[in-house]
Coordinates of C-alpha atoms in Angstrom, one line a residue:
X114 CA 7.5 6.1 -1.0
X115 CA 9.5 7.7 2.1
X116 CA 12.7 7.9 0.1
X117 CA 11.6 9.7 -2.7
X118 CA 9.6 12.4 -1.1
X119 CA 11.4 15.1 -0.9
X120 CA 12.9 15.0 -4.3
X121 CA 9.2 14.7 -5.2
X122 CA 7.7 17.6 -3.3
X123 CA 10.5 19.6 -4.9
X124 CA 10.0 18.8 -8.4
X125 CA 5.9 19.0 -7.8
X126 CA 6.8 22.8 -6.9
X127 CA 9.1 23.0 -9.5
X128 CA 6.7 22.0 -12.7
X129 CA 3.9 24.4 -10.3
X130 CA 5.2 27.6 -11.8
X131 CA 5.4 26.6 -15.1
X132 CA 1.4 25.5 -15.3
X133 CA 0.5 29.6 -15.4
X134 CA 2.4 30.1 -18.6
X135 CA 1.0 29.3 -21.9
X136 CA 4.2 30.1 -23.6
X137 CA 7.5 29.1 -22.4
X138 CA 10.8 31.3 -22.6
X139 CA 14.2 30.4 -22.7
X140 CA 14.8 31.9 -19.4
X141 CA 11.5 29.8 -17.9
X142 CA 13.6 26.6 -19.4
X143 CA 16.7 27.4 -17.7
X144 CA 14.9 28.6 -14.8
X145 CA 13.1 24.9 -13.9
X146 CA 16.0 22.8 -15.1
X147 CA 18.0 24.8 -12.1
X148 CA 15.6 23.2 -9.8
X149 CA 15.5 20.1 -11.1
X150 CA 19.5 20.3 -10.9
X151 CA 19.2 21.8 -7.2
X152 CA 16.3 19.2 -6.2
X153 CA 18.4 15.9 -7.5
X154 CA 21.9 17.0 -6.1
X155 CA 19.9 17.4 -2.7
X156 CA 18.4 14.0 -3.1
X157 CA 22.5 12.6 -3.2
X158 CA 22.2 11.6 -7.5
X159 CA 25.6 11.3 -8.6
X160 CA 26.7 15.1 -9.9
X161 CA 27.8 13.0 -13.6
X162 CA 24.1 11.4 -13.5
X163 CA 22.6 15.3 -13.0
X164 CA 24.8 16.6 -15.4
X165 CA 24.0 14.6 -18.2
X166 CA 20.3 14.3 -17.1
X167 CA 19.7 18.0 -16.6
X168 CA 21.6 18.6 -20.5
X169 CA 19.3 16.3 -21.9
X170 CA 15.9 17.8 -20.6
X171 CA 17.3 21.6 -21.5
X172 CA 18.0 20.7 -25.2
X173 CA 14.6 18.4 -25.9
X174 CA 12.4 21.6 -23.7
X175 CA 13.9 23.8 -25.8
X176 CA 13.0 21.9 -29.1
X177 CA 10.0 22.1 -31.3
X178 CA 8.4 19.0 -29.0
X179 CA 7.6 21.9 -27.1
X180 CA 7.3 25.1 -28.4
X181 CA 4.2 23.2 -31.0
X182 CA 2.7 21.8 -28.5
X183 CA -0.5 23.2 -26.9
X184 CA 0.0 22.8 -23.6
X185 CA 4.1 23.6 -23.1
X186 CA 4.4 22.8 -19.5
X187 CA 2.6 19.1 -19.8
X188 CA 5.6 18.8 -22.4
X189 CA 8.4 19.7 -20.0
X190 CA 6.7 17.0 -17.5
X191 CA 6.6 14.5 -20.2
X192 CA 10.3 15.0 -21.0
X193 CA 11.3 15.0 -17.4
X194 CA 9.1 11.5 -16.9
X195 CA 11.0 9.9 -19.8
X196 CA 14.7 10.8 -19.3
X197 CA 13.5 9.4 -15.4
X198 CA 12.7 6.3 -16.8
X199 CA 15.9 6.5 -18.6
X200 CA 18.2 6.8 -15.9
X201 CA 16.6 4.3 -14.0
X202 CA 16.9 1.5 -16.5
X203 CA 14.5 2.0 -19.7
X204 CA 13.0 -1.3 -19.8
X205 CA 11.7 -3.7 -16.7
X206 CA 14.5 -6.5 -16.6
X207 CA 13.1 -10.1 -15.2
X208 CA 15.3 -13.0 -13.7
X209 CA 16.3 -15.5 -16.4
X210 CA 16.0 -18.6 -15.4
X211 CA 18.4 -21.6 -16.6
X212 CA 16.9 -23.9 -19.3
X213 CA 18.6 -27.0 -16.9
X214 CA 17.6 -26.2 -13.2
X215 CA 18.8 -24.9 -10.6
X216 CA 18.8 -21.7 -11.3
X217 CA 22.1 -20.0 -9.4
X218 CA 20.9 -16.7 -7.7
X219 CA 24.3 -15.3 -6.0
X220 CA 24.2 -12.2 -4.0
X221 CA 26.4 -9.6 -2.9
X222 CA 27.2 -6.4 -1.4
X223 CA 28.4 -4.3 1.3
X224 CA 27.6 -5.7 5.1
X225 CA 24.4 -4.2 6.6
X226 CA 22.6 -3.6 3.2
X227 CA 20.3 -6.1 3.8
X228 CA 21.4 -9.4 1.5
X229 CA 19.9 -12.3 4.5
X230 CA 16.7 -10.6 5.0
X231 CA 16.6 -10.0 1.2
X232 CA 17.6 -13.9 0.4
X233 CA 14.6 -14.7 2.1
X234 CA 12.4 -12.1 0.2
X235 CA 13.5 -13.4 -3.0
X236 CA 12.6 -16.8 -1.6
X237 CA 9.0 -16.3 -1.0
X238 CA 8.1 -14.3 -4.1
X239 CA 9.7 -17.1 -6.4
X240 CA 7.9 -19.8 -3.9
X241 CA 4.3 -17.9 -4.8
X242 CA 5.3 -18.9 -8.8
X243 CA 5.6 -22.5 -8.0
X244 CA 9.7 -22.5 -7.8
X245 CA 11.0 -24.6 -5.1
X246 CA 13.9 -21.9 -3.7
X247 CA 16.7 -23.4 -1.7
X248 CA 18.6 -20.9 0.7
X249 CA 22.7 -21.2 0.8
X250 CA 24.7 -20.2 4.0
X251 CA 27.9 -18.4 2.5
X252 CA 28.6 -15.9 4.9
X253 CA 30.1 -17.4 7.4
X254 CA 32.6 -14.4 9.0
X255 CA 29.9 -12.6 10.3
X256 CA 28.8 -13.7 13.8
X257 CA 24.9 -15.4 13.8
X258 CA 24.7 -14.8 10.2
X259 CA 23.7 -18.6 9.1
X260 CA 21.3 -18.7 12.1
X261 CA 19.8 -15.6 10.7
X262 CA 19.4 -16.8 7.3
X263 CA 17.7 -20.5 9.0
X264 CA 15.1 -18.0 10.6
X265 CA 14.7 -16.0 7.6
X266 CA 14.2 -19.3 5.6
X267 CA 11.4 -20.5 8.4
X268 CA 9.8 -17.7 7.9
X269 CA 9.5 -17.6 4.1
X270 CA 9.2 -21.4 4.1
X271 CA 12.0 -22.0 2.1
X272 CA 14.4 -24.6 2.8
X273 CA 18.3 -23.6 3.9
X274 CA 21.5 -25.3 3.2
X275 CA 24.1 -24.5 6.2
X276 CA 26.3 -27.5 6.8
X277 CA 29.0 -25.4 8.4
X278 CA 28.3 -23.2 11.8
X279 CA 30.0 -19.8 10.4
X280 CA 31.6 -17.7 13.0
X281 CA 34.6 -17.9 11.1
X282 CA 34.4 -21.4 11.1
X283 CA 34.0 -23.1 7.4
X284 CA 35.1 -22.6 3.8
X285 CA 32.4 -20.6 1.7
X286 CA 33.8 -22.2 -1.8
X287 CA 32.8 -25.3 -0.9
X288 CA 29.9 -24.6 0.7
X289 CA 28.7 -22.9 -2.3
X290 CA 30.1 -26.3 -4.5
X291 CA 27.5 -28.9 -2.1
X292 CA 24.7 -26.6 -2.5
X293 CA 24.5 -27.2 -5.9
X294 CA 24.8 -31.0 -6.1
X295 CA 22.5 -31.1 -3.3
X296 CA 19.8 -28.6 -4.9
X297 CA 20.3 -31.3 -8.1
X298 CA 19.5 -34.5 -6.1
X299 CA 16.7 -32.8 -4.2
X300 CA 15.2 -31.4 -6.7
X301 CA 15.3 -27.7 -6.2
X302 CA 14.5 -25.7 -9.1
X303 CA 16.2 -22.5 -7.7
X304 CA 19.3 -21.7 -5.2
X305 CA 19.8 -18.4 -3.6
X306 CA 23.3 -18.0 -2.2
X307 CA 23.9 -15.2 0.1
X308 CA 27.5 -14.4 0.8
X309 CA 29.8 -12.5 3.4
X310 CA 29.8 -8.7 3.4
X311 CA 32.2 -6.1 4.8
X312 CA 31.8 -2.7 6.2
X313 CA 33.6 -1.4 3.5
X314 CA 35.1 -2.5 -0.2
X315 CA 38.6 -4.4 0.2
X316 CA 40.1 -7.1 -1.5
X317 CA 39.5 -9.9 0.8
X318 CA 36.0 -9.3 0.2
X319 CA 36.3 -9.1 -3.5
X320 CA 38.5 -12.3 -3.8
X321 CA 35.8 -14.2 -1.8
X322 CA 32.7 -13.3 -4.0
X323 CA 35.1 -13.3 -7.0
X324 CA 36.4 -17.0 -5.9
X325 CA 32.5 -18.3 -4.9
X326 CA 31.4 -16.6 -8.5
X327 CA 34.0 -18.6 -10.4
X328 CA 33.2 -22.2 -7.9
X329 CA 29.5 -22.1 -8.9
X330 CA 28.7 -19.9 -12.1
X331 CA 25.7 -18.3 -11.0
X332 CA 23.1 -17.5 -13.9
X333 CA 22.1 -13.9 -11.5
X334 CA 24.7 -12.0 -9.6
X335 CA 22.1 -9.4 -7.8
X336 CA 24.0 -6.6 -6.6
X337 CA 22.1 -5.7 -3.2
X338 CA 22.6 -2.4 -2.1
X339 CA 21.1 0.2 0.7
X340 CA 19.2 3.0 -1.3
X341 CA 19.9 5.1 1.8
X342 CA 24.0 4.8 1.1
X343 CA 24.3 8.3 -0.8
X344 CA 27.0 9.5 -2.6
X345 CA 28.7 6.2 -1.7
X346 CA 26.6 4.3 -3.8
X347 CA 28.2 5.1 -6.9
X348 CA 31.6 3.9 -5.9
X349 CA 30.2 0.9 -4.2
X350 CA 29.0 -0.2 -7.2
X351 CA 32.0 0.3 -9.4
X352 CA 34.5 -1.5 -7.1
X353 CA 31.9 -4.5 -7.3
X354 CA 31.6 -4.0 -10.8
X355 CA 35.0 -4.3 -11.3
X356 CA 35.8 -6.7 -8.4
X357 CA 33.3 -9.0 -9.1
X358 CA 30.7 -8.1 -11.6
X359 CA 26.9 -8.7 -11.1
X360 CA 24.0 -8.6 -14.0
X361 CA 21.4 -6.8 -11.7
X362 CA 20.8 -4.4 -8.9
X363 CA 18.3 -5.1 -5.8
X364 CA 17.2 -2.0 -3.7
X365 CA 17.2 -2.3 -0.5
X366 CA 15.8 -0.3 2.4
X367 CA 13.9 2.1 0.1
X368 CA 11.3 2.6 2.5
X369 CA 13.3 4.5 4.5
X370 CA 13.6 8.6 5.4
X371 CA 16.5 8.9 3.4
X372 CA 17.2 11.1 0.0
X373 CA 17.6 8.0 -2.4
X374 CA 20.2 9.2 -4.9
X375 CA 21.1 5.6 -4.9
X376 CA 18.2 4.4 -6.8
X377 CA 18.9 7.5 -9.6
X378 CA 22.6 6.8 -9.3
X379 CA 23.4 3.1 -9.8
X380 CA 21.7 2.0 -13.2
X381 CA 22.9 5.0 -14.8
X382 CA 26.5 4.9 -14.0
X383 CA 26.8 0.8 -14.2
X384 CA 24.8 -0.1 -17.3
X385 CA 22.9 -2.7 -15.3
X386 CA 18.9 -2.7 -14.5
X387 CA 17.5 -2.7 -11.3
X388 CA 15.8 -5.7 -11.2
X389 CA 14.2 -5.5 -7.5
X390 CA 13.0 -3.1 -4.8
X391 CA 12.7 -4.1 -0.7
X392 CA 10.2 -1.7 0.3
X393 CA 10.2 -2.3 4.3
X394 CA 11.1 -5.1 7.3
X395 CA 8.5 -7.5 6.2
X396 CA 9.3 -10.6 4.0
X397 CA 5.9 -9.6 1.8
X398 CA 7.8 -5.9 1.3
X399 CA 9.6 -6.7 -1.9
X400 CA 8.5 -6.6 -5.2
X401 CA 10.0 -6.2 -8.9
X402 CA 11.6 -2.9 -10.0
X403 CA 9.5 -1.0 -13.3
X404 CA 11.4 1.9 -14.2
X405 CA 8.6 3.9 -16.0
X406 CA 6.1 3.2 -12.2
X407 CA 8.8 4.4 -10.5
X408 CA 9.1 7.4 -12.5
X409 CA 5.8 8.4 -12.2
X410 CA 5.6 7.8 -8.4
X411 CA 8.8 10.5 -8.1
X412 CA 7.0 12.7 -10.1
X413 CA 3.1 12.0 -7.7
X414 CA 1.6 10.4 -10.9
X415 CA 0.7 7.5 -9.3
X416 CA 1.4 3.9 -9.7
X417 CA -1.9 2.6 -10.4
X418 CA -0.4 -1.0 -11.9
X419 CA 1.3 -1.8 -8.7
X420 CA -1.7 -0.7 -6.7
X421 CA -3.8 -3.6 -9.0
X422 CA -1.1 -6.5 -8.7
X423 CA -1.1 -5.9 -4.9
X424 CA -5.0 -6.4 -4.8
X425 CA -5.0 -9.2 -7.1
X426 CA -1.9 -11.0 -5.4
X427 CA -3.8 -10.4 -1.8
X428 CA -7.6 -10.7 -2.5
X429 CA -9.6 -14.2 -3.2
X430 CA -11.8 -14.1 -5.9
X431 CA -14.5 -16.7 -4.7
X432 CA -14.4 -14.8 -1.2
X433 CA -15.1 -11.8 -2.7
X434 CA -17.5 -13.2 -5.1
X435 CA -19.6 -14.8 -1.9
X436 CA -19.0 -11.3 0.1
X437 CA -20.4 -9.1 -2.9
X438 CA -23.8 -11.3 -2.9
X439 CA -23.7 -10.9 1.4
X440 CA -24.1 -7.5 0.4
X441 CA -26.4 -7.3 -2.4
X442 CA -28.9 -10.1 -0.2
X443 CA -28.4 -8.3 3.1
X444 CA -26.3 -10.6 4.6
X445 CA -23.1 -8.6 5.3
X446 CA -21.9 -9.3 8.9
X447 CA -19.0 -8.2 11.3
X448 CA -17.7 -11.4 10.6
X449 CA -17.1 -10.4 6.8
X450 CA -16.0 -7.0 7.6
X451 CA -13.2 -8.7 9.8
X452 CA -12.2 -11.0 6.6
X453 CA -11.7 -8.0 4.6
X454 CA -9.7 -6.2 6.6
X455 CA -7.3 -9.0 6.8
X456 CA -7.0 -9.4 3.4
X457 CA -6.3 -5.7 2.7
X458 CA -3.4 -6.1 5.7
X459 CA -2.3 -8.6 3.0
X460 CA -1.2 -6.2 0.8
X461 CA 1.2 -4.8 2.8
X462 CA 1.2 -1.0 4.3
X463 CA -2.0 0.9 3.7
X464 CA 0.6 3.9 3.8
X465 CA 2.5 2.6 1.1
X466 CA -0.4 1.5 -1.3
X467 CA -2.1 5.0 -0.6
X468 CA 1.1 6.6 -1.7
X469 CA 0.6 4.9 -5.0
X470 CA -2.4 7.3 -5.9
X471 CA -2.0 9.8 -8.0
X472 CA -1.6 13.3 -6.2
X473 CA -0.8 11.5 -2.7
X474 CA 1.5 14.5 -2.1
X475 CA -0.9 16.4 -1.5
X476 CA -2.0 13.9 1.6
X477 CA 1.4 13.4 2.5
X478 CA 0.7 15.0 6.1
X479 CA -2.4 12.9 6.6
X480 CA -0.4 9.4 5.4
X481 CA 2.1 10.5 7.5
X482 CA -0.5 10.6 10.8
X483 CA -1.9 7.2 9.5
X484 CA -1.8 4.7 12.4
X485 CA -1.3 1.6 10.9
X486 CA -2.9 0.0 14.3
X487 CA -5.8 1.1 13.7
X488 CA -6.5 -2.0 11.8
X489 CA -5.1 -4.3 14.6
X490 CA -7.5 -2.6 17.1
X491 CA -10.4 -2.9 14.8
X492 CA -9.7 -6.3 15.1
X493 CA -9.3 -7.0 18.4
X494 CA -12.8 -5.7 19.1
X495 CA -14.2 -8.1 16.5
X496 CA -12.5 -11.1 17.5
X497 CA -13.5 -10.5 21.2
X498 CA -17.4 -10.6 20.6
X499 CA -19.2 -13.8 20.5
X500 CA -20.2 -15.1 16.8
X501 CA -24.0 -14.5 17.4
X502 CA -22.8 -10.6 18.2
X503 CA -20.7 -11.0 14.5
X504 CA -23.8 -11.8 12.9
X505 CA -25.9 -9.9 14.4
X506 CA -24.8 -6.3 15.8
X507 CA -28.1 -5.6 17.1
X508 CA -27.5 -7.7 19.9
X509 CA -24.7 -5.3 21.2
X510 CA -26.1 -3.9 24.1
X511 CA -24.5 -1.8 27.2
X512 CA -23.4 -4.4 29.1
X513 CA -22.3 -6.3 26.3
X514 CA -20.0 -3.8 25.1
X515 CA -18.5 -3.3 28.0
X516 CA -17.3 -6.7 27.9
X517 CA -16.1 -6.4 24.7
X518 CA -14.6 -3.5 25.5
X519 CA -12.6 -5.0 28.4
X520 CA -11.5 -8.0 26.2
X521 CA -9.9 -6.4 23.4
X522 CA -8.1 -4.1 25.5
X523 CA -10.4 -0.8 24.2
X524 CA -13.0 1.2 25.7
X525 CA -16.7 1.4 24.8
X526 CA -16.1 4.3 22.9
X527 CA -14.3 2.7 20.4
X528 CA -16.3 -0.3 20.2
X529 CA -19.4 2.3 19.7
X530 CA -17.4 4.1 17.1
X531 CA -16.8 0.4 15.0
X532 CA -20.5 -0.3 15.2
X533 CA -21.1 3.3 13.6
X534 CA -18.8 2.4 11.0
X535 CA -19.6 -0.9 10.4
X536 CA -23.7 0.0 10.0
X537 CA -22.4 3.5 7.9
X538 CA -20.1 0.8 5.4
X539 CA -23.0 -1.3 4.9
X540 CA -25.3 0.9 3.9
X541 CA -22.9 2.2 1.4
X542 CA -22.0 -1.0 -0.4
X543 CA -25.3 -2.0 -0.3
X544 CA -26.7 0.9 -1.9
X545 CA -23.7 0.4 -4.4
X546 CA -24.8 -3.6 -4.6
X547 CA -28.1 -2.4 -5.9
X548 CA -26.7 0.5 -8.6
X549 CA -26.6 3.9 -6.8
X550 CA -24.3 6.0 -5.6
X551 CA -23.3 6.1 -2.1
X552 CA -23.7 9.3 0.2
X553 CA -20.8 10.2 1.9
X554 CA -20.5 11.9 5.1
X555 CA -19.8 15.3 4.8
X556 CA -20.9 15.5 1.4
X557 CA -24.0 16.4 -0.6
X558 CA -25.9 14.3 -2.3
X559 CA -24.8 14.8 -6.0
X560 CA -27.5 15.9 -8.3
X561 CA -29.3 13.7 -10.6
X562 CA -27.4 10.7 -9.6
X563 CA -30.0 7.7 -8.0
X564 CA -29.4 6.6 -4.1
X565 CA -30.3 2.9 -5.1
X566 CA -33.2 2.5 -2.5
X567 CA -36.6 2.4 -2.8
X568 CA -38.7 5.5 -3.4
X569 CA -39.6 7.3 -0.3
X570 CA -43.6 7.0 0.3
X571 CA -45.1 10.3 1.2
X572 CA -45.1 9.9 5.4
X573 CA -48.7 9.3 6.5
X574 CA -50.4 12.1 8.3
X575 CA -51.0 11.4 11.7
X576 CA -50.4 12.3 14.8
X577 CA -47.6 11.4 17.4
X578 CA -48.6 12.8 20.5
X579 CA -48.0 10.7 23.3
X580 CA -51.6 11.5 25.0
X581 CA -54.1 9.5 23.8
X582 CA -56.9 11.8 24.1
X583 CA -54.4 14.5 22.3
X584 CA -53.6 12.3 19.9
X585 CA -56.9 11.3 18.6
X586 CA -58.0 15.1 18.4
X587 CA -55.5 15.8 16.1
X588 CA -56.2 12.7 14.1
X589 CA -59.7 13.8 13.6
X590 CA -58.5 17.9 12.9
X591 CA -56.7 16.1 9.9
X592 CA -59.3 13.6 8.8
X593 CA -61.6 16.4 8.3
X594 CA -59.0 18.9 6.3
X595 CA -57.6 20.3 9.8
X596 CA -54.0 20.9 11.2
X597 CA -52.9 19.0 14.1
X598 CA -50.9 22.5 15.7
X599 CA -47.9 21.7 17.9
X600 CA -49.5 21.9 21.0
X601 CA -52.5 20.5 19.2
X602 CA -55.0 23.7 19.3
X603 CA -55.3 27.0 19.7
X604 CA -55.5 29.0 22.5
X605 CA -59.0 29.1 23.0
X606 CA -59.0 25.2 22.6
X607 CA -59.6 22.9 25.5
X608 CA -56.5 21.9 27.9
X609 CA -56.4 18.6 26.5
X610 CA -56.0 19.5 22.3
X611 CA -59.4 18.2 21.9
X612 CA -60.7 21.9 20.1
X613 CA -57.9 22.9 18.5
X614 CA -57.6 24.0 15.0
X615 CA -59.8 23.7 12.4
X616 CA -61.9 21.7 14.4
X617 CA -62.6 23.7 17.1
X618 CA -66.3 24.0 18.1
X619 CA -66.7 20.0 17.4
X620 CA -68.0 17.5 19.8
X621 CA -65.8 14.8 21.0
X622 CA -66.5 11.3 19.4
X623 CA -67.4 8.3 21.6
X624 CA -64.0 6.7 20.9
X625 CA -62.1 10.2 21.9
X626 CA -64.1 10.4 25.2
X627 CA -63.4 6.7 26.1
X628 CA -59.5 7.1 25.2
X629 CA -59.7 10.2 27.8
X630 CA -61.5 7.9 30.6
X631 CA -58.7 5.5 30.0
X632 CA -56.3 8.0 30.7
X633 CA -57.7 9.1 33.4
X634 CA -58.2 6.0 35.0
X635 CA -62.0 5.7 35.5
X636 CA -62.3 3.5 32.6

């Protein structure tokens, strides 16, 4: 995750130097909590979060957790992973949902941090666990804002609520009043109500959300704010706190380049749990907050949990059930290939889920390079060949490629470089399908371990020398123990092979001498 990567990289380095000592001092203590101090202030955590965070890790490091345990600096990771956790919430927090629907969903926060798009995030992920989500037009100061919220709603195919226009025009209150009695009598199980922002805290702003809090009684007030804010965060979050009060935080923006204090900041100083994270622009970006994952992706230990719920959420089990016997039976085509890919672009950024693999700092540069178009290309080329050149890849001559070439917008040398791919993938999974282990390019093949396919047979002895006459010379230097020599015979042989080797000094057969007439067109 972009936000979180430098703090990473510099607590990676940090916990380096301590993996050469098998013994650590008090200095060595002192020495790496500085850096964790240095490395969270840089990363804009609130100075009060650091202090009390950085005090905590010093007194359990220097406590017999550590100095009995056989591998100290493991410890001092350990430590540093749970205090993370800590500050970030302890426990994962879920929605609670009202025992007599709707549920009221209110949101609020500063302008620009993301609350429409969010409203229609929130929307989408209930709608994929059956809840029927209706979207409430409350911000109506800010110009195009309930037309923005009736596109987000489109897209996440929720329904919207706006009766009034907004631009100033309509009174939010009573807005907020309707959508309830109308989310009753049409049966919607869940409203989301996304209010008016301002650039900045003020009381206008607070007395709104305060007054529209008090009008509907929400059962959620999620706090939406931009993980990219700073030091600001902190304050933002008291004054709405105080102001208005909310019983979650939502995340947004935390894809971005940003130092993320925010994130470290909020759920320590407020007492309340982040309950969600917006991890980019799309509507699919957004997904529920886990303190200890998140912990372990600051620290590059992965968040292999995630990783699985993406795949699961994205992937069909009977199409991969009918793909896996393609494979096994030899049936795998371009056509599956293409069906694949689009169901990993399901689960979101391939940069983002490979950044959820243990040790991706280390690839860092390379996830940075990643051209997530690549996928879009590949693609293109499949979708412009003809579904006999899908099934069959064989057919893809020249010419043929050319055309397909021209119709995706490529050149040949891509759609050359897919085929390679394609025919190099198959005969991976397939040799997987049968119980080996795959070679990879550029690699060995690793000792002892089974290729899955079938034994080679010892290659037949024979020659392959395109002139008949040559050709059957050798043939009968081998049948009778012989050699069939690169140029098949020795220099005192004839010009033609036929007395090289061991056989030299032996008459032609009939069959030789009529292969050489053929040749030589006389017979």
């Amino acid at each position: 995750m972009a936000t979180f990567g430098t703090l990473s990289d510099r607590l990676a380095d940090t916990f380096k130097n301590l993996r050469n000592k098998g013994k650590l001092t008090p200095a060595d203590v002192d020495g790496t909590v500085r850096e964790i101090r240095r490395a969270l202030l840089d990363a804009d955590v609130a100075f009060e979060v650091v202090k009390a965070f950085t005090t905590k890790i010093r007194d359990r490091a220097l406590g017999d957790e550590v100095n009995k345990a056989l591998n100290p600096a493991q410890q001092v990771v350990q430590i540093v992973n749970e205090e993370l956790i800590e500050i970030l919430g302890g426990q994962q927090r879920r929605l609670e949902f009202a025992k007599n629907p709707p549920t009221v969903i209110m949101l609020a926060g500063l302008q620009g941090a993301g609350k429409t798009t969010l409203a229609g995030k929130l929307a989408k992920w209930l709608a994929k666990d059956g809840h029927t989500p209706l979207l409430v037009a409350c911000d109506l100061q800010r110009p195009n804002a309930v037309q923005q919220l009736q596109v987000v709603g489109e897209q996440a195919g929720a329904a919207v609520f706006a009766p009034e226009p907004g631009n100033g025009v309509g009174d939010p209150v009573k807005v907020a009043k309707q959508a309830i009695k109308f989310a009753r009598d049409k049966v919607y199980d869940t409203v989301i109500v996304d209010t008016a922002g301002r650039l900045g805290v003020d009381a206008e702003l607070m007395k709104q959300a305060a007054n529209i809090r008090k009008a509907i009684d929400p059962d959620e007030v999620l706090f939406v704010i931009d993980a990219m804010i700073g030091q600001d965060a902190v304050a933002t979050a008291k004054a709405f706190q105080a102001g208005v009060d909310f019983t979650g935080v939502v995340l947004s923006k935390l894809d971005g380049d940003a130092r993320g204090g925010a994130a470290l900041s909020v759920a320590s100083v407020t007492g309340r749990p982040i309950m969600f994270a917006s991890t980019g622009e799309t509507l699919d970006a957004f997904e529920p907050f886990h303190p200890d994952r998140m912990a372990s992706r600051i620290l590059d230990l992965g968040d292999i949990l995630s990783l699985i719920e993406q795949a699961q959420g994205a992937f069909d089990e009977e199409e991969a059930r009918a793909v896996a016997e393609k494979i096994a039976t030899d049936n795998f085509t371009l056509d599956d290939f293409l069906k694949q890919m689009q169901q990993l672009r399901k689960m979101g950024s391939i940069k983002g889920m490979l950044g959820m693999l243990p040790g991706a700092k280390g690839m860092r540069e390379q996830l940075e390079n990643f051209d997530e178009r690549e996928i879009v290309r590949t693609e293109a080329i499949i979708q412009s060949m003809t579904p006999q050149e899908r099934a069959l890849p064989k057919l893809l001559n020249g010419s043929r490629r050319l055309r397909i070439a021209r119709g995706s917008g490529m050149t040949v040398t891509d759609v050359n470089q897919l085929v390679q791919r394609f025919e190099q993938a198959s005969k991976m999974m397939k040799t997987v399908a049968k119980g080996g282990v795959p070679q990879v390019p550029g690699m060995g093949p690793i000792p002892g371990a089974s290729y899955g396919g079938k034994k080679q047979q010892p290659k037949k002895k024979g020659s392959k020398a395109g002139n008949p006459a040559k050709r059957a010379a050798q043939n009968a230097a081998l049948a009778s123990g012989g050699s069939a020599g690169a140029s098949g015979g020795s220099a005192g042989g004839s010009g033609f092979g036929l007395g090289g080797g061991a056989g030299a000094g032996k008459a032609p057969t009939e069959e030789e001498l009529a292969s050489l007439q053929k040749m030589l067109g006389r017979g």
